Amino acid sequence: MERKERNSSLELLRIIAIILIFWMHGASSYSNNQLSAWLCIVIETIGNIGVTLFILISGYFSIKLKPEKMLQLEIMLLFYCWTGLAFRFIWGEAQLFEGSQILSYIFPVIGRYSWYFTCYFALAFLSPFLNGMLEKIEKKTFENMLITMIVLFSGVTTFCFFDITQDGGKGIVNMILIYFIGRYIRMYKDDVAYKKTEIFGIYIIITVCCIMLNAGIYIVTGSVQNRFARDNSLFTIAEAVCIFMIFKSVHFKNNFINKLATHVPAVFIMEWTLRGVITHYMFDYLAWRENNWHEIILLAIAVLLFVIGTCVDTIRIKIFGTLEEKLVCILMKMFANIKKIILSKLIYK
């Protein structure tokens, strides 16, 4: 299947998704009164679709396993994780870390510094087998598999509160499920025309239902849990699919947006370091958290995080881009030589 040209509306969706994630992270970290709690419920319901949108887009375009790209991603992750660890030593925070926390900075992928990138690497290495399987099975079989996975890994969790995967959707099982949904849309629903107003109406209904259910838990328990807005919730998945379908139906090309979107992974991994930089060297936005409208301030911070992160990553590429490319070439040659040696020994035996 030929790879589609990037649609700038989907690249714009990546940018919106990362800002929503940052807003949600900030809002969920603190709620000081009832108004703050209610806003947190709404923001988490709206914002927690961000990662699901990332995976839907990956599934729609399909992941093609390219060792060079994976090495470049790994080098970028190491750069920002090690930089983040250095800042934490400067701020006196790293001294309070346990050994496993330090190791997660040193080995971000296998150390699960970010569950998303750890699972993305796993998904990328599995992608040749997953893509091959989906291209060979019949549509009906694909649909039955999707329904089974949705019921087991999302439906049961949403309504019975039994989390089969025990990860709240922040794991490889839910990521594969969302990836499959993105592939299904691309393979079988790509040419189907949907009315954007109807899809948006469905999104509003689903979002309101989710907010009401989470509000019910808050009223009964007195604590903000947002159980129905987790990554593996049917509500979260349905909301993300609706928004994805709306943006997918809008076609335009904008090189500036496309360029900005390439920095999203780097900005994502920088989030908590940049939050520390803002509070230590710019202004302490957490000091406003007693304000009833603190969550609105956090939206501005989310946008600021993206802007600063994009600037930082642009500078990194300008300074270290060529060096990183040479390092990737050296590593690829080294791996190729190791592979030759192993194969020659196996043949010799």
Coordinates of C-alpha atoms in Angstrom, one line a residue:
M1 CA 0.0 0.0 0.0
E2 CA 1.4 3.4 -1.0
R3 CA 2.2 5.8 1.7
K4 CA 0.0 8.9 1.6
E5 CA 1.4 12.4 1.5
R6 CA 1.3 14.0 4.9
N7 CA -1.9 16.0 5.4
S8 CA -1.1 19.2 7.3
S9 CA -4.4 19.0 9.2
L10 CA -3.2 15.8 10.8
E11 CA 0.2 17.5 11.5
L12 CA -1.8 20.3 13.1
L13 CA -3.7 17.7 15.1
R14 CA -0.3 16.4 16.5
I15 CA 0.5 19.9 17.8
I16 CA -3.0 20.3 19.3
A17 CA -2.7 16.9 20.9
I18 CA 0.6 17.7 22.6
I19 CA -0.8 21.0 24.0
L20 CA -3.8 19.1 25.3
I21 CA -1.5 16.5 27.0
F22 CA 0.5 19.3 28.7
W23 CA -2.7 21.0 29.8
M24 CA -4.1 17.8 31.3
H25 CA -0.8 17.0 33.1
G26 CA -0.8 20.4 34.7
A27 CA -4.5 20.4 35.6
S28 CA -4.4 16.9 37.1
S29 CA -1.4 17.7 39.3
Y30 CA -3.3 19.9 41.7
S31 CA -6.9 20.8 42.6
N32 CA -7.5 23.1 45.6
N33 CA -11.3 23.5 45.7
Q34 CA -14.6 22.4 44.1
L35 CA -14.3 24.7 41.1
S36 CA -10.7 23.5 40.5
A37 CA -11.8 19.9 40.8
W38 CA -14.7 20.4 38.3
L39 CA -12.3 22.1 35.8
C40 CA -9.9 19.2 36.3
I41 CA -12.6 16.7 35.4
V42 CA -13.4 18.6 32.2
I43 CA -9.8 19.1 31.2
E44 CA -8.8 15.5 31.8
T45 CA -11.7 14.3 29.7
I46 CA -10.8 16.6 26.8
G47 CA -7.0 16.4 27.1
N48 CA -6.4 12.7 27.7
I49 CA -7.2 11.9 24.1
G50 CA -3.8 13.3 23.1
V51 CA -1.7 10.1 23.1
T52 CA -4.5 8.1 21.5
L53 CA -4.5 10.7 18.7
F54 CA -0.8 10.1 18.2
I55 CA -1.2 6.4 17.9
L56 CA -4.2 6.7 15.6
I57 CA -2.2 8.9 13.2
S58 CA 0.7 6.3 13.4
G59 CA -1.8 3.6 12.6
Y60 CA -3.3 5.5 9.7
F61 CA 0.0 6.1 8.0
S62 CA 1.4 2.8 9.3
I63 CA 4.8 2.5 11.0
K64 CA 7.6 1.4 8.7
L65 CA 10.5 0.0 10.8
K66 CA 13.7 1.9 9.8
P67 CA 16.7 1.2 12.0
E68 CA 18.2 4.6 11.1
K69 CA 15.1 6.5 12.3
M70 CA 14.9 4.4 15.5
L71 CA 18.5 5.2 16.3
Q72 CA 17.9 8.9 15.6
L73 CA 14.9 8.8 18.0
E74 CA 17.0 7.0 20.6
I75 CA 19.8 9.6 20.4
M76 CA 17.2 12.4 20.8
L77 CA 15.7 10.7 23.8
L78 CA 19.1 10.2 25.4
F79 CA 20.1 13.8 24.8
Y80 CA 17.0 15.2 26.5
C81 CA 16.8 12.7 29.3
W82 CA 20.5 13.2 30.2
T83 CA 20.0 16.9 30.0
G84 CA 17.0 16.6 32.2
L85 CA 18.9 14.6 34.8
A86 CA 21.7 17.2 34.8
F87 CA 19.2 19.9 35.6
R88 CA 17.7 17.9 38.4
F89 CA 21.2 17.5 40.0
I90 CA 21.6 21.3 39.6
W91 CA 18.2 21.8 41.3
G92 CA 19.0 19.3 44.1
E93 CA 16.2 17.0 43.1
A94 CA 18.1 14.1 41.8
Q95 CA 19.7 13.4 45.2
L96 CA 16.2 12.4 46.3
F97 CA 15.8 9.9 43.5
E98 CA 15.9 6.1 43.9
G99 CA 18.3 4.1 41.8
S100 CA 15.6 3.0 39.4
Q101 CA 14.6 6.6 38.8
I102 CA 18.2 7.5 37.9
L103 CA 18.4 4.5 35.6
S104 CA 15.2 5.5 33.8
Y105 CA 16.9 8.8 32.8
I106 CA 20.1 7.0 31.7
F107 CA 18.2 4.3 29.8
P108 CA 15.0 6.0 28.9
V109 CA 13.5 3.4 26.6
I110 CA 14.0 0.2 28.5
G111 CA 13.8 2.2 31.8
R112 CA 10.3 3.4 30.9
Y113 CA 11.2 7.1 31.4
S114 CA 8.1 7.7 29.3
W115 CA 5.7 4.9 28.9
Y116 CA 4.7 6.2 25.5
F117 CA 8.2 6.0 23.9
T118 CA 8.9 2.7 25.5
C119 CA 5.7 1.2 24.0
Y120 CA 6.3 3.1 20.7
F121 CA 9.7 1.3 20.3
A122 CA 8.0 -2.0 21.0
L123 CA 5.3 -1.2 18.5
A124 CA 7.8 -0.1 15.9
F125 CA 9.8 -3.4 16.2
L126 CA 6.5 -5.4 16.0
S127 CA 5.1 -3.3 13.1
P128 CA 6.5 -5.5 10.2
F129 CA 4.6 -8.5 11.7
L130 CA 1.5 -6.5 12.6
N131 CA 1.3 -4.8 9.2
G132 CA 1.9 -8.1 7.4
M133 CA -0.8 -9.8 9.3
L134 CA -3.4 -7.0 8.7
E135 CA -2.7 -7.0 5.0
K136 CA -3.3 -10.8 4.7
I137 CA -6.4 -11.3 6.8
E138 CA -9.8 -10.7 5.5
K139 CA -11.8 -7.6 6.4
K140 CA -14.3 -9.6 8.4
T141 CA -11.6 -11.3 10.4
F142 CA -10.0 -7.9 11.1
E143 CA -13.3 -6.5 12.3
N144 CA -13.9 -9.5 14.6
M145 CA -10.4 -9.2 16.0
L146 CA -11.0 -5.5 16.7
I147 CA -14.3 -6.0 18.4
T148 CA -12.8 -8.7 20.6
M149 CA -9.9 -6.5 21.6
I150 CA -12.1 -3.5 22.3
V151 CA -14.5 -5.6 24.5
L152 CA -11.7 -7.3 26.4
F153 CA -9.2 -4.5 26.8
S154 CA -11.5 -1.4 26.8
G155 CA -15.1 -2.4 27.4
V156 CA -14.5 -4.5 30.5
T157 CA -12.2 -1.9 31.9
T158 CA -14.7 1.0 31.2
F159 CA -17.8 -0.5 32.7
C160 CA -16.7 -3.3 35.0
F161 CA -13.6 -1.5 36.4
F162 CA -11.5 -4.7 35.9
D163 CA -8.3 -3.6 34.2
I164 CA -7.2 -6.8 32.5
T165 CA -3.9 -5.3 31.4
Q166 CA -3.3 -3.7 34.8
D167 CA -1.8 -0.5 33.2
G168 CA -4.7 1.9 32.8
G169 CA -4.1 1.8 29.0
K170 CA -0.6 3.0 29.3
G171 CA 0.9 -0.1 27.8
I172 CA 1.6 -2.0 24.6
V173 CA -1.7 -3.8 24.5
N174 CA -3.8 -0.6 24.3
M175 CA -1.3 0.9 21.9
I176 CA -1.6 -2.0 19.5
L177 CA -5.4 -1.8 19.7
I178 CA -5.4 1.9 18.8
Y179 CA -2.8 1.3 16.1
F180 CA -5.2 -1.4 14.6
I181 CA -8.1 1.1 14.6
G182 CA -5.9 3.6 12.7
R183 CA -5.0 0.9 10.2
Y184 CA -8.6 -0.2 9.8
I185 CA -9.7 3.4 9.1
R186 CA -6.9 3.7 6.4
M187 CA -7.6 0.3 4.8
Y188 CA -11.4 0.3 4.8
K189 CA -12.9 3.7 5.7
D190 CA -10.5 6.1 4.0
D191 CA -12.8 7.0 1.1
V192 CA -16.0 7.1 3.1
A193 CA -17.4 10.6 3.4
Y194 CA -18.7 11.6 6.8
K195 CA -20.4 14.8 7.8
K196 CA -18.1 16.7 10.1
T197 CA -21.0 18.3 12.0
E198 CA -22.5 14.9 12.8
I199 CA -19.1 13.5 13.9
F200 CA -18.6 16.6 16.1
G201 CA -22.0 16.1 17.6
I202 CA -21.2 12.5 18.5
Y203 CA -18.0 13.7 20.0
I204 CA -19.8 16.3 22.2
I205 CA -22.3 13.6 23.4
I206 CA -19.6 11.1 24.3
T207 CA -17.5 13.8 26.0
V208 CA -20.5 15.1 28.1
C209 CA -21.4 11.5 29.1
C210 CA -17.8 10.9 30.2
I211 CA -17.7 14.2 32.2
M212 CA -21.0 13.3 33.9
L213 CA -19.8 9.8 34.8
N214 CA -16.6 11.2 36.3
A215 CA -18.6 13.9 38.0
G216 CA -20.7 11.2 39.6
I217 CA -17.7 9.5 41.0
Y218 CA -16.5 12.9 42.4
I219 CA -19.8 13.6 44.0
V220 CA -19.9 10.2 45.6
T221 CA -16.3 9.8 46.7
G222 CA -15.2 13.5 47.0
S223 CA -12.1 12.8 45.0
V224 CA -11.2 13.5 41.4
Q225 CA -10.5 10.1 39.8
N226 CA -11.5 10.5 36.1
R227 CA -11.8 6.7 35.8
F228 CA -13.9 7.0 32.6
A229 CA -11.2 9.2 30.9
R230 CA -8.3 6.8 31.1
D231 CA -6.4 5.8 28.0
N232 CA -8.1 2.5 27.7
S233 CA -11.6 3.8 28.3
L234 CA -14.2 3.4 25.5
F235 CA -15.0 7.1 25.9
T236 CA -11.4 8.2 25.4
I237 CA -11.0 6.0 22.3
A238 CA -14.3 7.1 20.8
E239 CA -13.6 10.8 21.4
A240 CA -10.1 10.5 19.8
V241 CA -11.6 8.6 16.8
C242 CA -14.2 11.4 16.3
I243 CA -11.6 14.2 16.4
F244 CA -9.2 12.2 14.1
M245 CA -12.0 11.7 11.5
I246 CA -12.8 15.4 11.5
F247 CA -9.2 16.4 11.0
K248 CA -8.6 13.7 8.4
S249 CA -11.5 15.0 6.3
V250 CA -9.8 18.4 6.0
H251 CA -7.0 18.5 3.5
F252 CA -4.5 21.3 3.1
K253 CA -0.7 21.6 3.0
N254 CA 1.3 24.0 5.1
N255 CA 5.1 23.6 5.3
F256 CA 5.3 25.6 8.5
I257 CA 2.9 23.4 10.3
N258 CA 4.6 20.3 8.9
K259 CA 7.9 21.6 10.2
L260 CA 6.5 22.4 13.7
A261 CA 5.0 18.9 14.0
T262 CA 8.4 17.3 13.5
H263 CA 9.4 18.7 16.9
V264 CA 6.5 17.1 18.8
P265 CA 8.4 14.0 20.0
A266 CA 11.3 16.1 21.3
V267 CA 8.9 18.5 23.0
F268 CA 7.0 15.6 24.5
I269 CA 10.1 14.1 26.2
M270 CA 11.2 17.6 27.4
E271 CA 8.0 18.4 29.2
W272 CA 9.0 18.0 32.9
T273 CA 12.4 19.5 32.4
L274 CA 10.9 22.5 30.7
R275 CA 8.4 22.9 33.5
G276 CA 11.3 23.0 35.9
V277 CA 13.1 25.6 33.8
I278 CA 10.1 27.8 33.8
T279 CA 9.5 27.6 37.5
H280 CA 13.2 28.1 38.4
Y281 CA 14.3 30.7 35.9
M282 CA 11.2 32.4 34.5
F283 CA 8.3 32.6 36.9
D284 CA 6.7 30.2 39.4
Y285 CA 3.3 29.5 37.8
L286 CA 2.6 27.0 40.6
A287 CA 2.3 30.0 43.0
W288 CA -1.0 30.8 41.2
R289 CA -2.5 27.4 42.1
E290 CA -4.7 28.8 44.8
N291 CA -6.4 30.9 42.2
N292 CA -9.8 29.5 41.0
W293 CA -8.7 29.9 37.4
H294 CA -5.3 28.3 37.7
E295 CA -6.3 25.8 35.0
I296 CA -6.6 28.6 32.5
I297 CA -3.1 29.7 33.4
L298 CA -2.0 26.1 32.8
L299 CA -3.3 26.2 29.3
A300 CA -1.0 29.2 28.6
I301 CA 1.8 27.3 30.2
A302 CA 1.1 24.3 27.8
V303 CA 1.4 26.6 24.8
L304 CA 4.6 28.1 26.2
L305 CA 6.0 24.6 26.8
F306 CA 5.5 23.8 23.1
V307 CA 7.0 27.1 21.9
I308 CA 10.1 26.8 24.1
G309 CA 10.5 23.1 23.4
T310 CA 10.3 23.7 19.6
C311 CA 13.0 26.5 19.9
V312 CA 15.3 24.3 22.0
D313 CA 14.9 21.3 19.6
T314 CA 15.6 23.6 16.6
I315 CA 18.8 24.7 18.2
R316 CA 19.8 21.1 19.1
I317 CA 19.4 20.1 15.4
K318 CA 21.4 23.1 14.2
I319 CA 24.3 22.3 16.5
F320 CA 24.3 18.5 16.8
G321 CA 22.3 17.5 13.7
T322 CA 25.3 16.6 11.5
L323 CA 27.1 14.9 14.4
E324 CA 24.0 12.8 15.2
E325 CA 23.8 11.8 11.5
K326 CA 27.4 10.7 11.5
L327 CA 26.9 8.8 14.8
V328 CA 23.9 6.9 13.3
C329 CA 26.0 6.0 10.2
I330 CA 28.8 4.7 12.5
L331 CA 26.4 2.7 14.6
M332 CA 24.6 1.2 11.5
K333 CA 28.0 0.1 10.1
M334 CA 29.0 -1.4 13.4
F335 CA 25.7 -3.3 13.7
A336 CA 26.1 -4.5 10.1
N337 CA 29.6 -5.8 10.8
I338 CA 28.4 -7.6 14.0
K339 CA 25.6 -9.2 11.9
K340 CA 28.0 -10.4 9.3
I341 CA 30.3 -11.9 12.0
I342 CA 27.4 -13.7 13.6
L343 CA 26.0 -15.0 10.3
S344 CA 29.5 -16.2 9.1
K345 CA 30.0 -18.1 12.4
L346 CA 26.5 -19.7 12.1
I347 CA 27.2 -20.7 8.4
Y348 CA 30.7 -22.0 9.4
K349 CA 29.2 -24.2 12.1

